[in-house]
Coordinates of C-alpha atoms in Angstrom, one line a residue:
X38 CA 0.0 0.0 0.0
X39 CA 3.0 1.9 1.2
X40 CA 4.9 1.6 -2.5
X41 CA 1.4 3.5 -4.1
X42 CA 1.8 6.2 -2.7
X43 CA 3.7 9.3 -3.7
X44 CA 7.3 9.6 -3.0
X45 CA 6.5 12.8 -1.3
X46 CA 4.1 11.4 1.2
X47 CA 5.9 8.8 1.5
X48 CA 8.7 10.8 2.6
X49 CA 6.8 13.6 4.8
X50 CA 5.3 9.9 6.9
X51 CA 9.1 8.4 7.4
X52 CA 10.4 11.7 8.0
X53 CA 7.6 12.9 10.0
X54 CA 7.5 9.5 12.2
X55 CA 11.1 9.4 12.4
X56 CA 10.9 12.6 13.7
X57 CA 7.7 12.2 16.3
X58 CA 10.2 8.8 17.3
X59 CA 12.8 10.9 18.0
X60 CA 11.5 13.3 19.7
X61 CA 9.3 11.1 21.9
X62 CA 12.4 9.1 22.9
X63 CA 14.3 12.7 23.8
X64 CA 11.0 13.6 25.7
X65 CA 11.0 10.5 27.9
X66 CA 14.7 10.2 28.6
X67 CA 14.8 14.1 29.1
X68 CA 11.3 13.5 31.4
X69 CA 13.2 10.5 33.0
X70 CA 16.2 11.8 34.1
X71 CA 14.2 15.4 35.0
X72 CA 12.3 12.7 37.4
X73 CA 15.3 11.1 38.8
X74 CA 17.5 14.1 39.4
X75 CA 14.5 16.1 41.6
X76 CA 13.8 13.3 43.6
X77 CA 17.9 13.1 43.9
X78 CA 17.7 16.9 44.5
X79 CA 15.2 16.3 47.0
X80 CA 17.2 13.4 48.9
X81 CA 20.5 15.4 48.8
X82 CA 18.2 19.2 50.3
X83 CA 16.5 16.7 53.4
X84 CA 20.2 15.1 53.8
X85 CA 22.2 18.8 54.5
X86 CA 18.7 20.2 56.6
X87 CA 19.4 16.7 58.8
X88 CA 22.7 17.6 59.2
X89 CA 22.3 21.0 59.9
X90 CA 19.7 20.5 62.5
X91 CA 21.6 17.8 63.8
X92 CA 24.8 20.0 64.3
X93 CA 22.6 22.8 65.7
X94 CA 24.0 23.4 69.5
X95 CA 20.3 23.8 70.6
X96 CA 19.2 21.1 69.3
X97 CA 22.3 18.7 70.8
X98 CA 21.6 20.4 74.3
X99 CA 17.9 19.9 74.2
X100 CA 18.3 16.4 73.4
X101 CA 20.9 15.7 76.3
X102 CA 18.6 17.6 78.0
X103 CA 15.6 15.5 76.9
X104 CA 13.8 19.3 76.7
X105 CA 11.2 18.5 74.4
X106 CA 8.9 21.4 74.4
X107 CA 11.8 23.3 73.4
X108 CA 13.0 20.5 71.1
X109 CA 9.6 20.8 69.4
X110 CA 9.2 24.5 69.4
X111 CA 12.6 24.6 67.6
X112 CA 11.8 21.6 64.9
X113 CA 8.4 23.9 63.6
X114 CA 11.0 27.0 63.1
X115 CA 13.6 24.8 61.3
X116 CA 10.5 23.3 59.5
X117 CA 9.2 26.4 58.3
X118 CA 12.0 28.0 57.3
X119 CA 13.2 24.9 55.4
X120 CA 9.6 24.4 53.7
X121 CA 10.1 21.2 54.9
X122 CA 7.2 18.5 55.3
X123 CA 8.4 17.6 59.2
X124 CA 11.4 17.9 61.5
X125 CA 11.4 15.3 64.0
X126 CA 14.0 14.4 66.5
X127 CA 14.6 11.7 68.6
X128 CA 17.1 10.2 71.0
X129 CA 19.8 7.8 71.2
X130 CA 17.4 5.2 71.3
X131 CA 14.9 6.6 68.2
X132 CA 12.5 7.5 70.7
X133 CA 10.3 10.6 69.7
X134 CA 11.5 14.4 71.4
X135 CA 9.9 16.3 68.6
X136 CA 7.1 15.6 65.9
X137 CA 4.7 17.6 64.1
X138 CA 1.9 15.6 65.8
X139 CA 2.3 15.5 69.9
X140 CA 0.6 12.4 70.1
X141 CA 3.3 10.5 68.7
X142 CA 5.9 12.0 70.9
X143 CA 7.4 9.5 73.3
X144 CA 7.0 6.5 70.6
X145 CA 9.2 4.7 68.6
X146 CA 10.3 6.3 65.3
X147 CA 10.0 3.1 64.0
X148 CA 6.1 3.5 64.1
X149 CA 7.0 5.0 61.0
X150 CA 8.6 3.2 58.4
X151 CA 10.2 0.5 60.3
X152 CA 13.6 2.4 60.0
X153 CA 14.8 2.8 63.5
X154 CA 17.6 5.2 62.0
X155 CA 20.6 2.0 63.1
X156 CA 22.5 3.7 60.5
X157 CA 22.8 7.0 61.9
X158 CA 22.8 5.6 65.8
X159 CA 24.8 2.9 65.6
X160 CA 27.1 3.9 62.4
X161 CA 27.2 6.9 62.6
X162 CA 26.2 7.9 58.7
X163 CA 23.8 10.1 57.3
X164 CA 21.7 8.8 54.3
X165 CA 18.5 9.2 52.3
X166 CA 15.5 7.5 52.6
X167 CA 11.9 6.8 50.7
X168 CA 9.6 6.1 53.2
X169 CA 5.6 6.3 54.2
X170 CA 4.8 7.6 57.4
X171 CA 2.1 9.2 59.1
X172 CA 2.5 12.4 57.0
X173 CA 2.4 10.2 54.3
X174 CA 5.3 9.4 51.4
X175 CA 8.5 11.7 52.0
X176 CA 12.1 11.6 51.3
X177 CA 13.8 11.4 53.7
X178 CA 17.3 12.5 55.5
X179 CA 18.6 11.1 58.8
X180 CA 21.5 12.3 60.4
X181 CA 22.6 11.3 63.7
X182 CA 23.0 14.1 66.8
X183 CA 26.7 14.0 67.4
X184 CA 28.5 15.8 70.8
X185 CA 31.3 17.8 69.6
X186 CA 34.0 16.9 72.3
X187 CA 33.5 13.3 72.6
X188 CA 32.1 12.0 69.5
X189 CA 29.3 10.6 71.2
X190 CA 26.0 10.0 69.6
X191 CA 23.2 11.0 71.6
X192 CA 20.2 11.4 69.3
X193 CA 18.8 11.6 65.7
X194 CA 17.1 14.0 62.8
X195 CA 15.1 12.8 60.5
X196 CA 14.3 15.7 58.1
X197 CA 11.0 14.9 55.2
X198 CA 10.1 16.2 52.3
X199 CA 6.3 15.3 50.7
X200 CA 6.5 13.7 47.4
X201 CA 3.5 15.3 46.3
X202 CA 5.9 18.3 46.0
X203 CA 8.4 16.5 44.3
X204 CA 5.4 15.4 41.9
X205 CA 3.9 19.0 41.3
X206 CA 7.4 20.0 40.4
X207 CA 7.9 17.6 37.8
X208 CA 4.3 17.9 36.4
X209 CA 5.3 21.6 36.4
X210 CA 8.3 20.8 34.3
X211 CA 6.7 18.0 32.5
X212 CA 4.5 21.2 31.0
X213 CA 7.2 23.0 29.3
X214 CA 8.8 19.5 28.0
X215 CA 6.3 18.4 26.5
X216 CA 5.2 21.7 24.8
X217 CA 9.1 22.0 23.7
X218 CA 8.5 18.5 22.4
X219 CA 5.6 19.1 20.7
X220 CA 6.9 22.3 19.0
X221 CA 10.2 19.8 17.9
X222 CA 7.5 17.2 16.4
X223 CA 5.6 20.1 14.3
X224 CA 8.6 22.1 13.3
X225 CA 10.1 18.2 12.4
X226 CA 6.8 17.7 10.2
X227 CA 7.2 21.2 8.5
X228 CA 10.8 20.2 7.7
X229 CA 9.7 17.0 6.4
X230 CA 7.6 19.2 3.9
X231 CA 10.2 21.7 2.8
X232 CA 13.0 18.6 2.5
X233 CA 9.9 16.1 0.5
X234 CA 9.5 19.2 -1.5
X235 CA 12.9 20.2 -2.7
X236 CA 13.9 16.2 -3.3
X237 CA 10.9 16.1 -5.5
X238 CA 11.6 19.2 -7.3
X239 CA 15.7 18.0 -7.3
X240 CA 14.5 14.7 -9.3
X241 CA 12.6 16.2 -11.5
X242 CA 9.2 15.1 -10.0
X243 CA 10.1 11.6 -10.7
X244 CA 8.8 9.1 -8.6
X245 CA 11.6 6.3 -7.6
X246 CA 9.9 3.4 -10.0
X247 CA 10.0 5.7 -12.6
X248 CA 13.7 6.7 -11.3
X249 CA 14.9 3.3 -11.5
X250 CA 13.1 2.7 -14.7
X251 CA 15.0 5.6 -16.6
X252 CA 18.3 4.5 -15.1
X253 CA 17.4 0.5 -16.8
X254 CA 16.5 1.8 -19.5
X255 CA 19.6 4.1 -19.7
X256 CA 21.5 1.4 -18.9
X257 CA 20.4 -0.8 -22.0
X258 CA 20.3 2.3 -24.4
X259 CA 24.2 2.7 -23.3
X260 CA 24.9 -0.8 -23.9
X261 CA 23.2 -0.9 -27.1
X262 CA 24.6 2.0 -28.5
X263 CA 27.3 1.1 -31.0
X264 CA 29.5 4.3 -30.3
X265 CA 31.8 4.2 -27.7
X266 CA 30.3 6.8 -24.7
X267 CA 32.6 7.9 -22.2
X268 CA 31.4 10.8 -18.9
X269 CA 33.8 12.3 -16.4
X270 CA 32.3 14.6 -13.9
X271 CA 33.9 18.0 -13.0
X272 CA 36.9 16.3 -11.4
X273 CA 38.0 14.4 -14.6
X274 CA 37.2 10.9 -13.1
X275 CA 35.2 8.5 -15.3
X276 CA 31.6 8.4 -14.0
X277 CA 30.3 6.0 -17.0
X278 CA 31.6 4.0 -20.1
X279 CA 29.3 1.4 -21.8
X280 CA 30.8 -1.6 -23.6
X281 CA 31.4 -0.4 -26.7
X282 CA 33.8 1.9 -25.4
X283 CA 35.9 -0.6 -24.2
X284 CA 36.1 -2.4 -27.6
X285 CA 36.6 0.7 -29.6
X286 CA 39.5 1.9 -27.5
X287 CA 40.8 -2.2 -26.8
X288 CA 40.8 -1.8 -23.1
X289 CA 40.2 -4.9 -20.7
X290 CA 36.8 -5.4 -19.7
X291 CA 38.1 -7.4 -15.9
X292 CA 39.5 -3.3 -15.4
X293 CA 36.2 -0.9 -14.6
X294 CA 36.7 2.5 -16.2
X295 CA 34.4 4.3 -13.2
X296 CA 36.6 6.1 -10.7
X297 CA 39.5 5.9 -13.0
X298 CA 41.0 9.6 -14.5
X299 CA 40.0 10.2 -17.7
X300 CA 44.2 10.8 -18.3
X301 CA 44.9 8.0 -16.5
X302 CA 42.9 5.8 -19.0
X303 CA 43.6 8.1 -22.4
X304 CA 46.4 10.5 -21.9
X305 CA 46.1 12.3 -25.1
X306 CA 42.1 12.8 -24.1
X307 CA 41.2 16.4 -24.5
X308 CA 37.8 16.2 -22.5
X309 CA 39.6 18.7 -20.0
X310 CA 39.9 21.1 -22.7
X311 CA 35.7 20.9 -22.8
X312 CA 35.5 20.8 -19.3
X313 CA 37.6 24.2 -18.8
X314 CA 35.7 26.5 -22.0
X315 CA 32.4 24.8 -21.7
X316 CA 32.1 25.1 -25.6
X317 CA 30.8 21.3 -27.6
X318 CA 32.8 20.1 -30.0
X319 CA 31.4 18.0 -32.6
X320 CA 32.7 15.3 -35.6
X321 CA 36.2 16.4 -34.4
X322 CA 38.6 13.2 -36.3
X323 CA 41.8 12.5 -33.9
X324 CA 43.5 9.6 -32.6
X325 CA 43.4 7.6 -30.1
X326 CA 45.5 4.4 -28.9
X327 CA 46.6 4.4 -32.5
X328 CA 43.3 4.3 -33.8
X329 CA 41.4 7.4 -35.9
X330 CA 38.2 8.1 -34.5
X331 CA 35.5 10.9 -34.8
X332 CA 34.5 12.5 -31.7
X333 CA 31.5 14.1 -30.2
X334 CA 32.0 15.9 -27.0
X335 CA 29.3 17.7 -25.0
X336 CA 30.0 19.4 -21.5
X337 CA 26.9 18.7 -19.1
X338 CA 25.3 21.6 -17.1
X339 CA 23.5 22.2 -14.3
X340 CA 22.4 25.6 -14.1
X341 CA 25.2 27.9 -15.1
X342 CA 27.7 25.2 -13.8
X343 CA 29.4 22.9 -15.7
X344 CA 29.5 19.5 -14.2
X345 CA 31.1 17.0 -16.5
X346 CA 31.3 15.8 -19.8
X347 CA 29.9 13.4 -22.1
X348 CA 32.2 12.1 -25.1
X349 CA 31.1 9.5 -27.9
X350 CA 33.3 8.6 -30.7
X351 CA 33.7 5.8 -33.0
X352 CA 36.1 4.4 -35.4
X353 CA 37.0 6.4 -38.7
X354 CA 37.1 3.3 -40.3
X355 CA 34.0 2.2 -39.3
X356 CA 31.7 5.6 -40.3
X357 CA 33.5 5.3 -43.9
X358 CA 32.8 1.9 -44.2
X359 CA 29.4 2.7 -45.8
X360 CA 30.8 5.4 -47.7
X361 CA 33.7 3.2 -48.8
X362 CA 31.2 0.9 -50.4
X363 CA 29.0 3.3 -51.9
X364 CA 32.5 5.0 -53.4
X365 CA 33.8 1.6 -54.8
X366 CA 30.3 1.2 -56.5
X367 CA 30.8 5.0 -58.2
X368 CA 33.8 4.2 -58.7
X369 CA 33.4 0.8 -60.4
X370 CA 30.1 2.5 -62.4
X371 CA 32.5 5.2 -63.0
X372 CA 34.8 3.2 -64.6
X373 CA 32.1 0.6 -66.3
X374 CA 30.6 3.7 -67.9
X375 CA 33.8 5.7 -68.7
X376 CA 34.8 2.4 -70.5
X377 CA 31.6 1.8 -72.2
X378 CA 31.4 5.7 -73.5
X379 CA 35.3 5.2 -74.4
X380 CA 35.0 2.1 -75.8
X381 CA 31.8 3.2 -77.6
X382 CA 33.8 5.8 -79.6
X383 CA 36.4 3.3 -80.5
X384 CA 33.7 0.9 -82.0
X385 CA 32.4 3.1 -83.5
X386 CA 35.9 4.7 -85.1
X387 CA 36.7 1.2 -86.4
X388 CA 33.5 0.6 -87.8
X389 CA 33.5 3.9 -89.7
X390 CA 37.5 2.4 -91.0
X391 CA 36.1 -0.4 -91.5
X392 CA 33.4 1.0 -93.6
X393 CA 35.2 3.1 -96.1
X394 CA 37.8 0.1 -96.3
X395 CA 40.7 1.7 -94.0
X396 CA 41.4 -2.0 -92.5
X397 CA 45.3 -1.3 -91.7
X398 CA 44.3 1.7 -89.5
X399 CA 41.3 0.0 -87.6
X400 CA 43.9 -3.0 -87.0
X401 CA 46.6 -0.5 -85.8
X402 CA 43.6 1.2 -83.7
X403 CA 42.8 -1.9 -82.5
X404 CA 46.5 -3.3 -81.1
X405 CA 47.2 0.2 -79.8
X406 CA 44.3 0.1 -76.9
X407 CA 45.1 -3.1 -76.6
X408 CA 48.4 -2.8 -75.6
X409 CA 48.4 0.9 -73.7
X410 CA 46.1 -1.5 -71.5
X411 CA 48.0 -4.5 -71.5
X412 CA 51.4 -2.3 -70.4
X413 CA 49.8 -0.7 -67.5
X414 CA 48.7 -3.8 -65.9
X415 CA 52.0 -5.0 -66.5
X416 CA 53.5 -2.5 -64.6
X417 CA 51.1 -2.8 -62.0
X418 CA 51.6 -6.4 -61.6
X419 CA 55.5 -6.1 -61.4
X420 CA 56.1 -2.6 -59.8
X421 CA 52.8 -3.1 -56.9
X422 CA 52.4 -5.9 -56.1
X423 CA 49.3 -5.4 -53.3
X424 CA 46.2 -5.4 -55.5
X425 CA 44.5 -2.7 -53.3
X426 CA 46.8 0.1 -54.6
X427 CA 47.3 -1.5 -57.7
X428 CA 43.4 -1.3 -58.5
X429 CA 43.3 2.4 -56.8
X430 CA 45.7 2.9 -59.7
X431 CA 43.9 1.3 -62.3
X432 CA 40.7 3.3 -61.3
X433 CA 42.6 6.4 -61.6
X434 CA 43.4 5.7 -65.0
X435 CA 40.6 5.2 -66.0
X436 CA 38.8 8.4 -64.5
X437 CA 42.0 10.1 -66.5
X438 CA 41.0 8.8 -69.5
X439 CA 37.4 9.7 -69.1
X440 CA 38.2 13.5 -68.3
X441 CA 40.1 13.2 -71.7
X442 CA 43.2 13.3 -69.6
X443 CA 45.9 10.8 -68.9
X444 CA 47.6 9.1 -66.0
X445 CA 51.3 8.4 -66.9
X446 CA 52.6 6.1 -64.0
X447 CA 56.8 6.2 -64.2
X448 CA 57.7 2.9 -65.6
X449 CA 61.0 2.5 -63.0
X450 CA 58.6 2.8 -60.5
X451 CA 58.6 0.2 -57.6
X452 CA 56.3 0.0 -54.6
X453 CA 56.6 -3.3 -53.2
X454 CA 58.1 -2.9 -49.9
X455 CA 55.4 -2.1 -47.8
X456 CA 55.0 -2.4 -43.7
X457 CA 52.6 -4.7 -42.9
X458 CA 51.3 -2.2 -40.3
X459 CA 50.7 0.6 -43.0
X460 CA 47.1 0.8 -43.1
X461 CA 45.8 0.2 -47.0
X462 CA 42.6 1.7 -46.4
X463 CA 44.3 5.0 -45.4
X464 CA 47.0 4.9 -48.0
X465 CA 44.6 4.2 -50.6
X466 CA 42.8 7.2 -49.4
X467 CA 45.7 9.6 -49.6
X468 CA 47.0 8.2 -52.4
X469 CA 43.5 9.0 -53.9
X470 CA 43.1 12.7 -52.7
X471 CA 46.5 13.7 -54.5
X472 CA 45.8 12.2 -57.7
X473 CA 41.8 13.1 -57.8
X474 CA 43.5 16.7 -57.0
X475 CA 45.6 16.8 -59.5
X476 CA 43.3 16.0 -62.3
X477 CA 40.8 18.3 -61.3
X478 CA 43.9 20.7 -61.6
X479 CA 44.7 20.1 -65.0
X480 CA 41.7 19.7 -66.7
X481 CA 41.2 22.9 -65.0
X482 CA 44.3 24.8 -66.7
X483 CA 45.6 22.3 -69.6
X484 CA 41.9 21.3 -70.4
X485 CA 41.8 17.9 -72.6
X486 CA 44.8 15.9 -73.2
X487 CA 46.9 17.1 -69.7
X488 CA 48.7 15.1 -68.1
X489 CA 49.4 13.9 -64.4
X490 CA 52.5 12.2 -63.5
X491 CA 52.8 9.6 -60.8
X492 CA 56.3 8.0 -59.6
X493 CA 56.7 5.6 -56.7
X494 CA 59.9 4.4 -54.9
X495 CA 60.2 2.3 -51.7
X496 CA 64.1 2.1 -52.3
X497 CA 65.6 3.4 -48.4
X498 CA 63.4 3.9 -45.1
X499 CA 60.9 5.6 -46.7
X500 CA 57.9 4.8 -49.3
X501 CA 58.1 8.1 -51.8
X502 CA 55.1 9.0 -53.6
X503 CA 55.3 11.8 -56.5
X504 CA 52.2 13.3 -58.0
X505 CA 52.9 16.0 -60.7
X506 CA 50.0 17.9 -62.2
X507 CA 49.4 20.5 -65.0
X508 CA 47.7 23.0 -63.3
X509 CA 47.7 26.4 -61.8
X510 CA 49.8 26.1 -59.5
X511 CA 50.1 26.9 -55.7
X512 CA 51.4 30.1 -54.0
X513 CA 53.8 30.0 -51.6
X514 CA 51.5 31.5 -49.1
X515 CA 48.3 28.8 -49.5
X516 CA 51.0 25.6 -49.5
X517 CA 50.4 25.3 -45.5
X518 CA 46.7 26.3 -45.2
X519 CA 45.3 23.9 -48.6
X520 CA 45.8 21.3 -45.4
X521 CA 43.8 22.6 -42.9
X522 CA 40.2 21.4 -42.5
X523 CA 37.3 23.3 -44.9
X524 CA 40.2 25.3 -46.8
X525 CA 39.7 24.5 -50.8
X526 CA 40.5 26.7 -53.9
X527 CA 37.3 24.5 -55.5
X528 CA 33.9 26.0 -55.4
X529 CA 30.9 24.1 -53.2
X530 CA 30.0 22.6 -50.0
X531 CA 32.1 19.5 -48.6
X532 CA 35.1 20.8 -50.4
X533 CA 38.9 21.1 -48.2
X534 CA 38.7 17.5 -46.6
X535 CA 41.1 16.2 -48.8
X536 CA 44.0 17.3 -48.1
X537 CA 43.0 18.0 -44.2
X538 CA 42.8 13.6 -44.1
X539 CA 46.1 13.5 -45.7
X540 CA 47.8 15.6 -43.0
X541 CA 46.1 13.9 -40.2
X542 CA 47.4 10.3 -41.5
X543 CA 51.2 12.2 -42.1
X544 CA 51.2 13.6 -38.8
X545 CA 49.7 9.9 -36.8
X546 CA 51.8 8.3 -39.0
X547 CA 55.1 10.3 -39.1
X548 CA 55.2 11.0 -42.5
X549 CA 55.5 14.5 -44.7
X550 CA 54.3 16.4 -47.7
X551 CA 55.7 19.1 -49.9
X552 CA 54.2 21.1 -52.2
X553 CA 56.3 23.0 -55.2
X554 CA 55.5 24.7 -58.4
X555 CA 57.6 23.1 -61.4
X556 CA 59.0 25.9 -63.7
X557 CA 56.7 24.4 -66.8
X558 CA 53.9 24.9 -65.1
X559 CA 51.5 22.8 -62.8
X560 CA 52.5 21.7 -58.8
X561 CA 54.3 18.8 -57.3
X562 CA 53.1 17.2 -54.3
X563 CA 56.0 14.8 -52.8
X564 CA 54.6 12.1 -50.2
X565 CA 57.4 10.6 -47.6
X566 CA 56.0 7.5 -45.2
X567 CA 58.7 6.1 -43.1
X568 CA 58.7 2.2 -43.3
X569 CA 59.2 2.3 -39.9
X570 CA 56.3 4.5 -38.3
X571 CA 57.7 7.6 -35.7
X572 CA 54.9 6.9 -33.4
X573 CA 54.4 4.0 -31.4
X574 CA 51.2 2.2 -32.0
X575 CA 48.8 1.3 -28.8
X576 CA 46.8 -1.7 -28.3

């Protein structure tokens, strides 16, 4: 029934019980020990009046003197001014010399309460007592009537005080706790309120079913999520990573990621950067543990504070997978129809020889594709040997010949020598850039029948790519900034990512590029991959 109701009545009832609890155990111990230490109060007030009557000269020579009107006459002074219940005073044997009621003078004090006072007569002690007489229930001091110069005990005093006093004190007392008490329990239940009403408002208004819902349902959305998602509060520590971020990055699963420091974990992790400006920073391509990933990373706010950051990223790789595929189909329709149009022309070229009886030339036509074909997949085959290049190559002729321009690959070329750890993906994907570059630059400049020269080397430590164009050329000034990210000299949107992916894979890899102007015209772009990488890769 409990679990139905509203998580702020729930928590005003627990708060609010917990609090009347508290207080009522603080009002009975306070009301206890206000109890015990009055009727101790009490005891220790009719203990020093017994001993003071007791070592009262009049008193001691009355009771040698066995005087007991004046004993009596003396004992109803001391009672009055001590607001006292009764005085009464005996002798060495406990016999009554002085009692609030003269009808009990001459008897035993042990009419009383039994207590014939041995402790004070025969020990010599004074001490407290709870006893019912004929004045009713009183506490009780007895002290025994001492003479100074020899010691000797000659009487008793037994002072009382009425418990009804005692009680009408601590009902008096009782009053003001229990209205302090009350005023706890209702300032308690108001505090309950306030504190129910903040939590609520703190969590949204969410009720703790739907609370743990959201945080099962986060849970699953995390671990479904194919991204990698990493969150570091304010402090830099890791507060969550799902399970794709330990597979993108290649991190042990048997070592948790929570509580860890994000630089502990990924020491070239810029999420401090975002933590420290507060600015997002979105489809950001770096690398990490040797890997090149796109980022996502969003600082989280509360208010005007920021209180962490969430990061997501995935392989490189992996988002141009897609866009691989679709680009090998263009390509290979590329080609197919590039082939089809050029081979179109030639059919039809040899059937018009063919025609008006020009056999010799058709033949001559004929051999000459034949073996401009034939010759580059020769070289190919001998000079690189991996087919991916070789058929990056290939395709690149191809989209030469289609633009009406050609692709003349240097015959001494050689490109067999490659690391095994040299991505081919990537290299394919530089290689790719600098020759779809330069043919856009010399069919912008030489127009139909440029050229583009290509040279490869792997002799040494390094792998040596040479891509010579016909085109316009590049200033001095633009040769550093053509690399950065969105900077093209070509017209449209997604232009200047080009070159920026080339840099990123020379700089991860340890490689370099330079750009010159040739004095005939056009721009060289020179392509240096150590076989050996300059970087350490991390696994």
């Amino acid at each position: 029934m409990l679990r139905k109701t509203k998580l702020k009545t729930r928590m005003i009832l627990t708060l609010g019980l917990l609090g009347a609890l508290q207080t009522m155990l603080i009002g009975g111990f306070a009301g206890y020990y206000l109890s015990d230490s009055l009727y101790d109060e009490i005891g220790q007030r009719a203990l020093m009046v017994a001993k003071t009557v007791a070592a009262t000269p009049a008193v001691i020579d009355g009771v040698r003197a066995r005087d007991v009107e004046g004993l009596n006459r003396l004992a109803k002074r001391l009672t009055d001014t001590n607001e006292a219940l009764f005085i009464v005073i005996g002798d060495h044997n406990a016999v009554r010399l002085a009692h609030p009621d003269p009808t009990r003078i001459g008897h035993s004090m042990g009419d009383d309460d039994g207590d014939f006072g041995r402790k004070a007569l025969v020990e010599g002690n004074a001490y407290v007592a709870l006893a019912r007489g004929s004045l009713g229930e009183s506490m009780r001091g007895k002290a025994p009537i001492t003479v100074p110069e020899t010691g000797e005990i000659v009487g008793i005093v037994s002072v009382g005080y009425s418990l009804e006093q005692v009680e009408t004190t601590i009902q008096r007392y009782n009053f003001v706790l229990y209205g302090v008490v009350g005023l706890m329990l209702l300032v308690t239940i108001l505090s309950a309120i306030v504190i129910a009403g903040r939590f609520k408002q703190a969590i949204f208004g969410l009720e703790p079913e739907e609370i743990a819902r959201l945080f099962r349902e986060r849970e699953a959305t995390l671990q479904s999520v194919r991204e990698g998602i990493i969150a570091v509060n304010r402090d830099g520590i890791i507060t969550t990573a799902n399970r794709a971020a330990y597979e993108t990055l290649d991190l042990p699963t048997n070592n948790p990621l929570a509580g860890r420091p994000i630089l502990e974990v990924l020491p070239e992790s810029s999420l401090m950067s975002v933590l420290e400006s507060g600015h997002p920073d979105f489809d950001r391509e770096i690398w990490l543990r040797g890997r090149q990933m796109v980022v996502n990373r969003l600082p989280v706010r509360q208010g005007d504070e920021i209180i962490g950051v969430v990061a997501s990223f995935r392989l490189r790789n992996e988002l141009d997978q897609v866009s691989r595929q679709l680009t090998r189909i263009q390509q290979y329709a590329d080609t197919l129809r590039s082939q089809t149009h050029e081979y179109s022309n030639k059919l039809h070229t040899i059937a018009g020889l063919i025609q008006i009886g020009a056999t010799e030339e058709a033949l001559n036509l004929i051999g000459s594709e034949v073996s401009d074909h034939q010759a580059l997949i020769h070289l190919l085959l001998e000079a690189v040997p991996d087919p991916v290049i070789a058929g990056c190559l290939l395709g690149k002729y191809n989209r030469a010949r289609e633009m009406g321009l050609r692709l003349d690959i240097d015959p001494d070329s050689q490109m067999a020598d490659l690391p095994a750890a040299l991505p081919r993906d990537q290299l394919v994907s530089v290689l790719g850039n600098l020759i779809e570059n330069a043919l856009d630059a010399t069919r912008l400049e030489a127009g139909a029948g440029g050229r583009v020269q290509l040279s490869m080397t792997d002799l040494g430590q390094e792998l040596i790519f040479e891509v010579q164009d016909q085109g316009p050329g590049i200033p001095e000034s633009e040769r550093q900034r053509i690399f950065e990210k969105g900077v093209s000299s070509k017209e449209g949107e997604a232009r200047g990512y080009g070159l920026h992916l080339v840099q990123q894979f020379l700089v991860y890899w340890g490689g370099s590029v330079t750009v010159d102007n040739i004095p005939e015209g056009g721009s060289r772009f020179t392509l240096y991959l150590p076989k050996k990488p300059k970087r350490r890769f991390e696994h």
